[in-house]
Short mmCIF file of C-alpha atoms and ligand atoms in Angstrom, two decimals:
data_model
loop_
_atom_site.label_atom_id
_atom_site.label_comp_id
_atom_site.label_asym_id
_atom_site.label_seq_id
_atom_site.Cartn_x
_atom_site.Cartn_y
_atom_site.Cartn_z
CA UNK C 1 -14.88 -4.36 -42.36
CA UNK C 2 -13.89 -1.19 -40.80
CA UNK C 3 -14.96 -0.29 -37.11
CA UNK C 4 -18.87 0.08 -36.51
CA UNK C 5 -18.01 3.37 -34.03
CA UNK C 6 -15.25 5.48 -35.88
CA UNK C 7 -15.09 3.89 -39.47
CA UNK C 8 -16.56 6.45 -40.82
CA UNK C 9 -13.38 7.34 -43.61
CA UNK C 10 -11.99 3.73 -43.49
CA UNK C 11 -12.87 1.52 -46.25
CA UNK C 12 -10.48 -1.56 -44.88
CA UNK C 13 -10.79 -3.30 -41.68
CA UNK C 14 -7.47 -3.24 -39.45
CA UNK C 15 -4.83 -6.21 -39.34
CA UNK C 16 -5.22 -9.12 -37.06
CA UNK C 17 -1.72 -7.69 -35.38
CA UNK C 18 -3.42 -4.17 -35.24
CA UNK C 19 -6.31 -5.72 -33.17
CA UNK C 20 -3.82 -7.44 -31.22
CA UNK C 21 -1.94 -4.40 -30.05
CA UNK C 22 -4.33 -1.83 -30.48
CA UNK C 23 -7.12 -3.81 -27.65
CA UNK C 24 -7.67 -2.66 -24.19
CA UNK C 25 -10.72 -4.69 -23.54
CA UNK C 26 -9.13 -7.88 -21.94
CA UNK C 27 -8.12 -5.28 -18.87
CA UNK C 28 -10.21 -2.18 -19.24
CA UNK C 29 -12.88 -3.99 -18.75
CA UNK C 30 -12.48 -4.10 -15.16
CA UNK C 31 -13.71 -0.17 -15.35
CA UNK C 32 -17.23 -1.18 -16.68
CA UNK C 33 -18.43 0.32 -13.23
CA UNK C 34 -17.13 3.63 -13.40
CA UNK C 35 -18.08 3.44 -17.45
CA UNK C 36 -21.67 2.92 -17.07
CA UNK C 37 -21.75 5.56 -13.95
CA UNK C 38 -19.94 8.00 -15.74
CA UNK C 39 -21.97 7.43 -18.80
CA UNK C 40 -25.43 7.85 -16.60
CA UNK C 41 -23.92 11.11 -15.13
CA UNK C 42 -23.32 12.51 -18.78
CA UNK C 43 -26.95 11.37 -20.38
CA UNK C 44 -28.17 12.88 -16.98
CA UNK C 45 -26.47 16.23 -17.48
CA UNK C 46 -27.24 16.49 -21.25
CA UNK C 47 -30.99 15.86 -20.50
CA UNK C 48 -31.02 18.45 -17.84
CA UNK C 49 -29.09 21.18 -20.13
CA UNK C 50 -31.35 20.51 -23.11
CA UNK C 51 -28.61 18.91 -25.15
CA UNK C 52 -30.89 15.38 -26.08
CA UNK C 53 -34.46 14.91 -24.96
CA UNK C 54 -35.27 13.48 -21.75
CA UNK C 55 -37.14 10.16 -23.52
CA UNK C 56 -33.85 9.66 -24.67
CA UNK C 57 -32.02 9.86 -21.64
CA UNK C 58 -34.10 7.56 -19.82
CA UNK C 59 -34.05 4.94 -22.61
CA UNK C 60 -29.76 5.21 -22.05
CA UNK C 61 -30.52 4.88 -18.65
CA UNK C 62 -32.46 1.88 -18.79
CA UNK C 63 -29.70 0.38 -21.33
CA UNK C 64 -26.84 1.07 -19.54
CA UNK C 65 -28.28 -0.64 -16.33
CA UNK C 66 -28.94 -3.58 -18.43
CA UNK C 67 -25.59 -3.53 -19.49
CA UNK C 68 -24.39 -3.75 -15.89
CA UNK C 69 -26.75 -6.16 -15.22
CA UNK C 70 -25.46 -8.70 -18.14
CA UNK C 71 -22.19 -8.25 -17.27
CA UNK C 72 -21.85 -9.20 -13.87
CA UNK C 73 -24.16 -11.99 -14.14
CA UNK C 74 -21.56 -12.66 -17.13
CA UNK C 75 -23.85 -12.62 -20.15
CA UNK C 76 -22.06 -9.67 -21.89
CA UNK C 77 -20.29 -10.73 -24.71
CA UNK C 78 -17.20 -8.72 -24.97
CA UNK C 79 -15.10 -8.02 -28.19
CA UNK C 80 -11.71 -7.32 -28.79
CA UNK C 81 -12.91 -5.77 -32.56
CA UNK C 82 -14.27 -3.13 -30.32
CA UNK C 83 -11.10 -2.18 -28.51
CA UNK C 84 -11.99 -1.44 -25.50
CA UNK C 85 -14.29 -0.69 -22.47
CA UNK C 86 -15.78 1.98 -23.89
CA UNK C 87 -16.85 0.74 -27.23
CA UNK C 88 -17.94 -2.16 -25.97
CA UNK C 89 -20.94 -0.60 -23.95
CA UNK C 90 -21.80 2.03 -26.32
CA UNK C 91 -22.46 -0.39 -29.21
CA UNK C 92 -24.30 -2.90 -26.86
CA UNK C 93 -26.30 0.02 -25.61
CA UNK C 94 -27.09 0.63 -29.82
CA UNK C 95 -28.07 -2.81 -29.90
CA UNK C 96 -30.41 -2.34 -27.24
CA UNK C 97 -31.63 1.00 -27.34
CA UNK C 98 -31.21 1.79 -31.26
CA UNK C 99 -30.08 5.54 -32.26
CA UNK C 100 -30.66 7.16 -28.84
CA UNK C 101 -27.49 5.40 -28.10
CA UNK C 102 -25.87 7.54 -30.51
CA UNK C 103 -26.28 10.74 -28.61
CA UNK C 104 -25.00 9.97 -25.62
CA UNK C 105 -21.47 10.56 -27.05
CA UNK C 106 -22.03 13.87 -27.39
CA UNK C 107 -19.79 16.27 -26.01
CA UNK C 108 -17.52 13.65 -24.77
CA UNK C 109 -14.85 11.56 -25.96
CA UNK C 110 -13.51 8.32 -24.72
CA UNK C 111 -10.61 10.27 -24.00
CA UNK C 112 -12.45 11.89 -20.95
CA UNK C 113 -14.44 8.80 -20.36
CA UNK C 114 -10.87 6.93 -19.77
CA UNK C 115 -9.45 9.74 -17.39
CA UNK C 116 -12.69 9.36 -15.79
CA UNK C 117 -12.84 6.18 -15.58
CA UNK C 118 -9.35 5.58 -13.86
CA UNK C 119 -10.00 8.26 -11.52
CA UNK C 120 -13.45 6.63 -10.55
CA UNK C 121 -11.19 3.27 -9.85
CA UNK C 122 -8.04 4.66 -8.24
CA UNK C 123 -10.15 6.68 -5.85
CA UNK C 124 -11.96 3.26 -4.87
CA UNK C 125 -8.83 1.80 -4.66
CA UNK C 126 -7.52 3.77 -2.52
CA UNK C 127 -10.72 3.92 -0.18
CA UNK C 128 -10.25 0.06 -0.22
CA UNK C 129 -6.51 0.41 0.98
CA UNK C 130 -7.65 2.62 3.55
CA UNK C 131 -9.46 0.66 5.40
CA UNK C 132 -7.39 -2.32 5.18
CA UNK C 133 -4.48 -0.48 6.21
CA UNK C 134 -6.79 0.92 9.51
CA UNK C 135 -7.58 -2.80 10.23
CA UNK C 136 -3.81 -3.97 9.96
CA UNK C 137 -2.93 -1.24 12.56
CA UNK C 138 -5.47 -2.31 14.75
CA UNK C 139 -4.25 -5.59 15.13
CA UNK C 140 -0.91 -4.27 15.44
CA UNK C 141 -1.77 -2.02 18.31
CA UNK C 142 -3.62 -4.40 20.04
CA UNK C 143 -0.50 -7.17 19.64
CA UNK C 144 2.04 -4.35 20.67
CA UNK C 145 -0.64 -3.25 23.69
CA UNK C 146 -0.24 -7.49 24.57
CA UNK C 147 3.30 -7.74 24.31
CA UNK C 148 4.22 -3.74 25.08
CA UNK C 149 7.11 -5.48 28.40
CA UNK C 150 8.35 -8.39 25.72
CA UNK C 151 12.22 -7.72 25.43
CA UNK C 152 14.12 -8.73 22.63
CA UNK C 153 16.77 -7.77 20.77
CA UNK C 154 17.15 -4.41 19.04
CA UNK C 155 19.24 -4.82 16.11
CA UNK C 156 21.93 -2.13 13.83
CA UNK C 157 23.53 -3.89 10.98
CA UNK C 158 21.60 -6.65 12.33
CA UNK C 159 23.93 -6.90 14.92
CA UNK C 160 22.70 -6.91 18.74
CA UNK C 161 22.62 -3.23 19.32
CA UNK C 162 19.92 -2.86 22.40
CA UNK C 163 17.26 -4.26 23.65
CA UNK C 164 13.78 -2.86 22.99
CA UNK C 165 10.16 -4.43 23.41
CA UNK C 166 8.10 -6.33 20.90
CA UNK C 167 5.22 -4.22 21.47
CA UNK C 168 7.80 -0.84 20.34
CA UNK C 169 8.97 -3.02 17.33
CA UNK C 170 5.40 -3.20 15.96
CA UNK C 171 4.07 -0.18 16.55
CA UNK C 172 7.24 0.85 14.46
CA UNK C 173 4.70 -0.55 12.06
CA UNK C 174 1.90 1.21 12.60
CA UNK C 175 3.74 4.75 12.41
CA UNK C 176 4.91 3.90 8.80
CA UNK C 177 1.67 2.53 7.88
CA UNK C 178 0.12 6.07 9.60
CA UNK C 179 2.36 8.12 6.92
CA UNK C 180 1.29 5.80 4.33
CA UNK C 181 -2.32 6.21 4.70
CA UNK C 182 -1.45 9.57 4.37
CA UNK C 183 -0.27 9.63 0.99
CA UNK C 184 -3.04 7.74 -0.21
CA UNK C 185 -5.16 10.32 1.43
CA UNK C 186 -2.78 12.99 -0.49
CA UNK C 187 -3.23 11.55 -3.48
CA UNK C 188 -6.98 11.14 -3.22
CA UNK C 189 -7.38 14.58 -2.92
CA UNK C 190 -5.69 15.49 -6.11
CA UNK C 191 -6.96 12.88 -8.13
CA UNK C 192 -10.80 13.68 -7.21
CA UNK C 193 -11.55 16.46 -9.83
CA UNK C 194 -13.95 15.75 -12.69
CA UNK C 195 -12.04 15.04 -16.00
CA UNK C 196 -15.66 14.33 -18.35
CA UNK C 197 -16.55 17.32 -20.56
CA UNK C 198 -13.15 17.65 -21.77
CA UNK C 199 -14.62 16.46 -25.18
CA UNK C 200 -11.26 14.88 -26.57
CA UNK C 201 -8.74 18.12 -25.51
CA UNK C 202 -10.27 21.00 -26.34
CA UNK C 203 -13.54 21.55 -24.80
CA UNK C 204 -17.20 21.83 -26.13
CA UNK C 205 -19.49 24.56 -27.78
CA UNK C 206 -22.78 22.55 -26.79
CA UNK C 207 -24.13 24.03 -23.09
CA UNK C 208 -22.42 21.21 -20.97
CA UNK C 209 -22.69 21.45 -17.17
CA UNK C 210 -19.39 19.89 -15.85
CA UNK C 211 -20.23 20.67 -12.31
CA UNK C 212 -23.28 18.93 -12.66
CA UNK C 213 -21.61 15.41 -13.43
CA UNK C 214 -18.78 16.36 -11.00
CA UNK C 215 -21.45 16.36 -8.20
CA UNK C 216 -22.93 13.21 -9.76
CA UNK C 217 -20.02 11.22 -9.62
CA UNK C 218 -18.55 12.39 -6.00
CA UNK C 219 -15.86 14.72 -7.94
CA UNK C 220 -15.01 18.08 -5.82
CA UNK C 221 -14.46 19.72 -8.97
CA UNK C 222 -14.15 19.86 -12.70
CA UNK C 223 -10.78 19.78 -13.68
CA UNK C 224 -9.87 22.79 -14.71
CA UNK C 225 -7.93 22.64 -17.94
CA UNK C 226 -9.63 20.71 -21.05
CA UNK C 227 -5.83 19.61 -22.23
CA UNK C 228 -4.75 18.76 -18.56
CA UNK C 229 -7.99 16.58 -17.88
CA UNK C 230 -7.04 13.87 -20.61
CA UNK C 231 -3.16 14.34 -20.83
CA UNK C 232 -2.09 13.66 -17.26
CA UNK C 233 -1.49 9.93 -15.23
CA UNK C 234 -0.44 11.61 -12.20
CA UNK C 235 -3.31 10.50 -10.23
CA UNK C 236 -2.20 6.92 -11.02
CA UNK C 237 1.34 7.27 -10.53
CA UNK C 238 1.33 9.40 -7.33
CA UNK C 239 -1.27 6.52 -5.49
CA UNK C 240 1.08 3.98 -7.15
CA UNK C 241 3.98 5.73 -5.56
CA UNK C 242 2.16 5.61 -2.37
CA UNK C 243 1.87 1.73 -3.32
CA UNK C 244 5.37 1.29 -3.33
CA UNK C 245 5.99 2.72 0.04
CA UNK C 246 3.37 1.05 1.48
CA UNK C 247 4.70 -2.53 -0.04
CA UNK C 248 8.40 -2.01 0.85
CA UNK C 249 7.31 -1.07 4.35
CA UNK C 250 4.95 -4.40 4.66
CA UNK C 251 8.05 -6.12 2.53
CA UNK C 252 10.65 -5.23 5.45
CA UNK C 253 8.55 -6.63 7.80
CA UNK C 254 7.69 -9.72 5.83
CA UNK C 255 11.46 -9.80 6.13
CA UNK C 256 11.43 -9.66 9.57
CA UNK C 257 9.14 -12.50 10.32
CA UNK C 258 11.19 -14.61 7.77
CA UNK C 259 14.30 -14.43 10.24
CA UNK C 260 12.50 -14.58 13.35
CA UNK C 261 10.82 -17.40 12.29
CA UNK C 262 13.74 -19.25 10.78
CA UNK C 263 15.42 -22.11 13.67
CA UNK C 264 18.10 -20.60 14.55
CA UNK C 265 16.36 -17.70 15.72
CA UNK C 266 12.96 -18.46 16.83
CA UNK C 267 11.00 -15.37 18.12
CA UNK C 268 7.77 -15.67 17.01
CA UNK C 269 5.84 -18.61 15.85
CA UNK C 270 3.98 -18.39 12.51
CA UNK C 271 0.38 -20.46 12.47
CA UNK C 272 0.11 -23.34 10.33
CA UNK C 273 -2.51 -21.02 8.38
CA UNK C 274 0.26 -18.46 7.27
CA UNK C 275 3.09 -21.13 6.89
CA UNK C 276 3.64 -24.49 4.41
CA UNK C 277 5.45 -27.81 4.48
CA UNK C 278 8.14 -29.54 2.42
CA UNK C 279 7.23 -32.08 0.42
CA UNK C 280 10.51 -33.66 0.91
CA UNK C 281 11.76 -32.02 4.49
CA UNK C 282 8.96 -32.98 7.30
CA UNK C 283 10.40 -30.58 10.20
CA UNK C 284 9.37 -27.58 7.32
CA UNK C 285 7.27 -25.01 8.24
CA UNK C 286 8.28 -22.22 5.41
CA UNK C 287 6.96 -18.96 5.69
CA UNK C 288 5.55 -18.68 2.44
CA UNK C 289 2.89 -16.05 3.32
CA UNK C 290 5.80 -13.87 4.30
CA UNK C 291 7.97 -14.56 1.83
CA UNK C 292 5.20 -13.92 -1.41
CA UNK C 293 4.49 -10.55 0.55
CA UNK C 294 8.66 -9.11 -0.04
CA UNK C 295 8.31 -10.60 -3.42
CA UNK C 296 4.78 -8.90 -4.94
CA UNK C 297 6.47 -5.53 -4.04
CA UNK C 298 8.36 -5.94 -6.75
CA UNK C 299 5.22 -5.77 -9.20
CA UNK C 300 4.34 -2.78 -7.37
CA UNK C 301 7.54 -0.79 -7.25
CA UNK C 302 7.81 -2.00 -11.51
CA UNK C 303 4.12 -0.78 -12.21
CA UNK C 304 5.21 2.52 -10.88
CA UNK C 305 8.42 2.63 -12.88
CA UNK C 306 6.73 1.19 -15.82
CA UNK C 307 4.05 4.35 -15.75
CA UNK C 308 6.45 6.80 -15.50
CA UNK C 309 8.16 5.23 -18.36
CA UNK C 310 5.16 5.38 -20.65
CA UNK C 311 4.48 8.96 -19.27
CA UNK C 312 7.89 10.74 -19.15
CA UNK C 313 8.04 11.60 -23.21
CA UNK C 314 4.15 12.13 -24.18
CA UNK C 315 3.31 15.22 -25.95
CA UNK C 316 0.13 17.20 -24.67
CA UNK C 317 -3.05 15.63 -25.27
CA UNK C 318 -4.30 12.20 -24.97
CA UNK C 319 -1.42 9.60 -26.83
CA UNK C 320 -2.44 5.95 -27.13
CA UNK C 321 0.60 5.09 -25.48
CA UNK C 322 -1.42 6.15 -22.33
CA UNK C 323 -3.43 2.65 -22.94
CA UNK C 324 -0.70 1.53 -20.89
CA UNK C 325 -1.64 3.03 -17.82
CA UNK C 326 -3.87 0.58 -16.55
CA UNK C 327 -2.89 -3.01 -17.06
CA UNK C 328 0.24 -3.41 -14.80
CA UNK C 329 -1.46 -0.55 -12.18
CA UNK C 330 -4.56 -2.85 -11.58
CA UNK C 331 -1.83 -5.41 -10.91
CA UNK C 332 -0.28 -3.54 -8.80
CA UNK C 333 -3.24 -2.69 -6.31
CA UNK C 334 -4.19 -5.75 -6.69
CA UNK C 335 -1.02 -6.99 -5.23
CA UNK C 336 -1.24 -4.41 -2.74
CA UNK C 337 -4.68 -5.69 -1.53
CA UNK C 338 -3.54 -8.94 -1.34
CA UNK C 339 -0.18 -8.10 0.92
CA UNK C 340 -2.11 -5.87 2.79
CA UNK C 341 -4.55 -8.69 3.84
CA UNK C 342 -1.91 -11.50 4.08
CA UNK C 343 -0.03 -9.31 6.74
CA UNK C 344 -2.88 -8.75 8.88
CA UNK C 345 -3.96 -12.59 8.96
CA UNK C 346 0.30 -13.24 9.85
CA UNK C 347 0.34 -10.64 12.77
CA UNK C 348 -3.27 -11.60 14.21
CA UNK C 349 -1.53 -15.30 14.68
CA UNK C 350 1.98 -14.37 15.46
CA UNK C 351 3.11 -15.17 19.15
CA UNK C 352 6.44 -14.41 20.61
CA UNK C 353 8.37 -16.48 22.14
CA UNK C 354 9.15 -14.72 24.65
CA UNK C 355 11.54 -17.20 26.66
CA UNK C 356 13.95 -16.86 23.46
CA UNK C 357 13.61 -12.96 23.09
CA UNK C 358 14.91 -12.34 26.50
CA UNK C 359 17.72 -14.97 26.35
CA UNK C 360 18.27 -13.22 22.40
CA UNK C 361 18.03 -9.77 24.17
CA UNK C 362 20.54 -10.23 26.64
CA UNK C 363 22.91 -11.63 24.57
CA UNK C 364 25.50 -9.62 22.26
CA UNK C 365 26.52 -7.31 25.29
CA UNK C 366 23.57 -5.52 24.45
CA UNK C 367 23.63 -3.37 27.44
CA UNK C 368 27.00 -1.99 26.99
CA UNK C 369 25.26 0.73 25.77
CA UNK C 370 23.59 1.17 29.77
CA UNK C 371 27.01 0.45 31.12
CA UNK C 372 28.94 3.74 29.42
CA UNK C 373 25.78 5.59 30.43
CA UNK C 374 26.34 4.33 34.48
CA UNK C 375 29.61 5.48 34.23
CA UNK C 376 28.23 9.50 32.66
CA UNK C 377 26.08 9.17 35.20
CA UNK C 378 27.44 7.83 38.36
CA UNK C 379 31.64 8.17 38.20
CA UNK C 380 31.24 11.27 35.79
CA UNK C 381 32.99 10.35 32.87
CA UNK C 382 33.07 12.06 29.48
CA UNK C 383 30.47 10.06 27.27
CA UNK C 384 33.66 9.19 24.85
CA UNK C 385 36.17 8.51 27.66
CA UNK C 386 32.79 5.68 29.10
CA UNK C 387 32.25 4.26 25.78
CA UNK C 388 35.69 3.28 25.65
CA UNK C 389 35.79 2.07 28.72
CA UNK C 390 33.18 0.01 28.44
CA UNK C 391 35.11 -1.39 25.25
CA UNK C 392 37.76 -2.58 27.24
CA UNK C 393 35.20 -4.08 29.34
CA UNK C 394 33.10 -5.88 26.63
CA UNK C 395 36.49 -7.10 25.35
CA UNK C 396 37.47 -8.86 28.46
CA UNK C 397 33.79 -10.41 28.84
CA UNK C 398 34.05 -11.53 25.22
CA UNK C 399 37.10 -13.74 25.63
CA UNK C 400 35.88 -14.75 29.01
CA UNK C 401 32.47 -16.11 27.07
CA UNK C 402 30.60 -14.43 29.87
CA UNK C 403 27.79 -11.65 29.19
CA UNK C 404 28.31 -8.28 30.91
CA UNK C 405 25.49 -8.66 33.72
CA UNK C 406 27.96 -11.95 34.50
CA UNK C 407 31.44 -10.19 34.62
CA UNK C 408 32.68 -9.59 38.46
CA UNK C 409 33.12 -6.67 39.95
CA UNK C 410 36.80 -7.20 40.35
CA UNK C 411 37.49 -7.50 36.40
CA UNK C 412 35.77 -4.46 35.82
CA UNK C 413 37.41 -2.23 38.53
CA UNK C 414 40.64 -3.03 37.00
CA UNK C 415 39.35 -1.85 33.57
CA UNK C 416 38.36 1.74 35.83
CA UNK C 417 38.28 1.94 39.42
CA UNK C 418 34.83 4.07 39.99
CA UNK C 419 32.54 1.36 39.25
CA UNK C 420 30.98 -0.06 42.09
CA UNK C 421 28.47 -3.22 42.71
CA UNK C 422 25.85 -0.41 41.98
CA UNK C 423 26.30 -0.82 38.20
CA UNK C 424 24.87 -4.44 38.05
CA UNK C 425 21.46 -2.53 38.40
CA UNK C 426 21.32 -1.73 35.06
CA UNK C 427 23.04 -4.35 33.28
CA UNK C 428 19.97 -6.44 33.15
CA UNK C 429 17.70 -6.63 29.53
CA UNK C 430 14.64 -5.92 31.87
CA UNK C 431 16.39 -2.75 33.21
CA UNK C 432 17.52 -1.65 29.94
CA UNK C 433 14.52 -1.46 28.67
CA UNK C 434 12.68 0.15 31.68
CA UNK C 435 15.00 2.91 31.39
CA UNK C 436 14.50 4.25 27.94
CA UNK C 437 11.47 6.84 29.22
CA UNK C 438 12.34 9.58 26.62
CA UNK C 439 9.66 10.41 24.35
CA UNK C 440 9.48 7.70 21.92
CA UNK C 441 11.67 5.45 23.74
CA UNK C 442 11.22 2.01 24.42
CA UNK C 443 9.87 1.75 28.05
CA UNK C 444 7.42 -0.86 28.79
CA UNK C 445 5.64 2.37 30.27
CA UNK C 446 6.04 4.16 26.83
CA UNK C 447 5.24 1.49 24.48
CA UNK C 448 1.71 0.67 26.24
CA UNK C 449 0.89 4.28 26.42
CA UNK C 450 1.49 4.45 22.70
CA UNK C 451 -0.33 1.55 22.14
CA UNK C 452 -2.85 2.50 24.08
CA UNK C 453 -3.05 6.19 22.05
CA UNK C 454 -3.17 4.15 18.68
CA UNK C 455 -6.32 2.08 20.06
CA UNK C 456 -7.88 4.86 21.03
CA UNK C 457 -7.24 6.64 17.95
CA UNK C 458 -8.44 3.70 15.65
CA UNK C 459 -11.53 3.19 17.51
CA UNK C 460 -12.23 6.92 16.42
CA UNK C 461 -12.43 6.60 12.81
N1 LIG Z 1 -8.69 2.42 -24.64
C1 LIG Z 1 -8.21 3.75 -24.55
C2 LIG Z 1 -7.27 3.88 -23.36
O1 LIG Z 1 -7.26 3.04 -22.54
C3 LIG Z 1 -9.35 4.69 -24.37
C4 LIG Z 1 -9.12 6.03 -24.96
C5 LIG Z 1 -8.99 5.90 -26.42
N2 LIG Z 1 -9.00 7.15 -27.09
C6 LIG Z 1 -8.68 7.28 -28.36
N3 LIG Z 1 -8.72 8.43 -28.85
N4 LIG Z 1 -8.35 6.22 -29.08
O2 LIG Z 1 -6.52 4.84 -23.29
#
């Protein structure tokens, strides 16, 4: 049998294959939301603009909202011989309704109804995001406000390079999650223009009113350009770009907690909610939470890739191969949600330990840095001419097994004969960090003023 809602010059039925490939329905069904409101907007707007009579529009009113109502109290049977979201409802509103179901596809296309669809769901995605992104950097702030003196150790090449403050370390965090709420904000503002009305690519001759179902459905505007409306996935790609930003930043961190939790570092202690056993090794506490949160940002990063893919050859208008778009993006926000809200549960438990962050911070010679700088400062010495200095030093301390705050006075006067007792002042972690007032530096001072800014700033919103 050929297919009830566009069989019209088909006398055969498609393959079983055909259905197989050709079916959206098992994921686009996730839109029925956004179908049923765009499909309300459009009956609304035709009945308004004379286009079908108002009895009509109220009886496809009435349907559609049973159609919601069946399907999340999970009566509506779906089917896969009616490819997809859109079919689906239309010829369950027929059985319901009877022919006025039939003109509510006028002027429209499922085309537009897809577009619109995605761009109904992307936009609540990202709204979603948004707020679970403000809540993660709330509990950051307030963790980095808690712990804004903590030393530890800052690492290059994850080497001991200085020391810096927990509190600075996290609300590294919250700056990169900052820029990342902007892009989904970016991106939110593109997508949110009206694609319904396109009518398949070309526009309609009936009297449509596409700022009428643009205001209906929260749009700012109706896209401008019939072909552009149905032809583009930039919307998706761009938030799913944002995505992937947003994951590897919450991925490096996941990272982060991995080694600090690990034995031979121990900096912070994970709570038995975010961390598992062995079934084998009973001293395990694995950091599973963590670890899952570095690995789904590889779905994330591939749904992006996979969308350009699918996108990067497609002739103007609508292609099938566009089906595509959805399946591994849903994944992918889903994934997102799911990090998002797996981070904040891991930092709202985390505690430093802050006994083995200082001894960590001080280790390393990790104030040779505030050594070269004594000697700029106090004897005078060109920058280059102190680092090396301070080389020598470091070298001498390193075979001697002793850390630089340790070294006497003696040893280092032979290495250059300005320094003075005076430099054991700043050769302490606790110094270090006190000293690093420049904007954006690591100061106790600094990092609780910052903290303090991002609290404020979060309570605002
Ligand atoms: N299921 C389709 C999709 O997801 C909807 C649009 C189909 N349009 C068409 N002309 N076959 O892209």
């Amino acid at each position: 049998m050929s297919n009830s809602m566009w069989g019209g010059r088909f006398s055969e039925g498609p393959a079983a294959i055909m259905e197989e490939i050709n079916a959206s329905i098992d994921f686009d069904r996730k839109l029925y939301r956004q179908d049923i409101e765009g499909s309300k907007a459009h009956a609304a707007m035709l009945a308004a603009q004379g286009i079908i009579g108002a009895d009509d529009a109220e009886k496809i009113r009435e349907g559609l909202d049973t159609i919601l109502r069946e399907i999340e109290d999970g009566s509506f049977k779906f089917s896969r011989a009616l490819e997809d979201i859109h079919l689906n409802i239309e010829s369950r509103l027929k059985e319901l309704i009877g022919d006025a179901a039939g003109r509510l596809h006028t002027a429209r296309s499922r085309n537009d109804q897809v577009a619109t669809d995605f761009r109904l769901y992307v936009r609540d995605v990202i709204d979603g995001v948004d707020a679970a992104l403000h809540e993660l950097q709330v509990v950051l702030a307030d963790k980095a406000f808690a712990h804004a003196g903590q030393v530890m150790p800052g690492f290059t090449h994850l080497q001991s390079a200085q020391p810096v403050t927990f509190g600075h370390h996290l609300l590294a965090y919250v700056e990169m999650i900052a820029r990342d709420r902007g892009r989904f904000q970016d991106a939110r503002k593109r997508l949110n223009e009206n694609p319904l009305g396109a009518a398949a690519l070309a526009g309609t001759s009936f009297p449509i009113d596409r700022f009428a179902t643009s205001a209906a459905l929260g749009f700012d505007r109706p896209t401008a350009n019939s072909l552009d409306s149905v032809s583009d996935r930039d919307f998706a790609i761009e938030t799913l770009s944002a995505a992937s930003l947003c994951a590897i930043h919450l991925s490096r961190f996941a990272e982060e907690i991995v080694i600090w939790s690990s034995a031979q570092f121990r900096f912070v202690r994970l709570s038995d909610k975010f961390t598992t056993g062995s079934s084998i090794m009973p001293q395990k506490r694995n950091p599973d939470a963590a670890e899952l949160v570095r690995a789904k940002t590889g779905r994330i990063i591939g749904a992006e890739t996979a969308l350009k893919i699918v996108m990067k050859g497609l002739p103007l208008a609508y292609q099938k191969d566009m089906q595509e778009d959805k399946e591994q993006a849903f994944d992918a926000f889903e994934s997102l949600e799911l990090v998002i809200a797996a981070t904040t549960g891991m930092v709202r438990d985390l505690e430093p330990e802050a006994a083995n962050l200082k001894k960590a911070a001080g280790s390393g010679f990790s104030t040779a840095t505030d050594l070269a700088d004594w000697l700029v400062r106090v004897a005078g010495l060109p920058f280059r001419d102190a680092h090396h200095v301070t080389g020598r030093i470091v070298a001498i301390a390193a075979e001697r097994g002793v850390e630089l705050n340790r070294m006497p006075l003696a040893d280092m006067q032979a290495v250059h004969g300005a320094i003075t007792d005076a430099v054991y002042s700043v050769l302490t972690v606790d110094k270090s960090v006190k000293s690093r007032t420049s904007y954006g530096g690591t100061s106790p001072k600094n990092v609780r003023a910052q903290a303090k800014r991002w609290q404020r700033a979060l309570a605002r919103e």
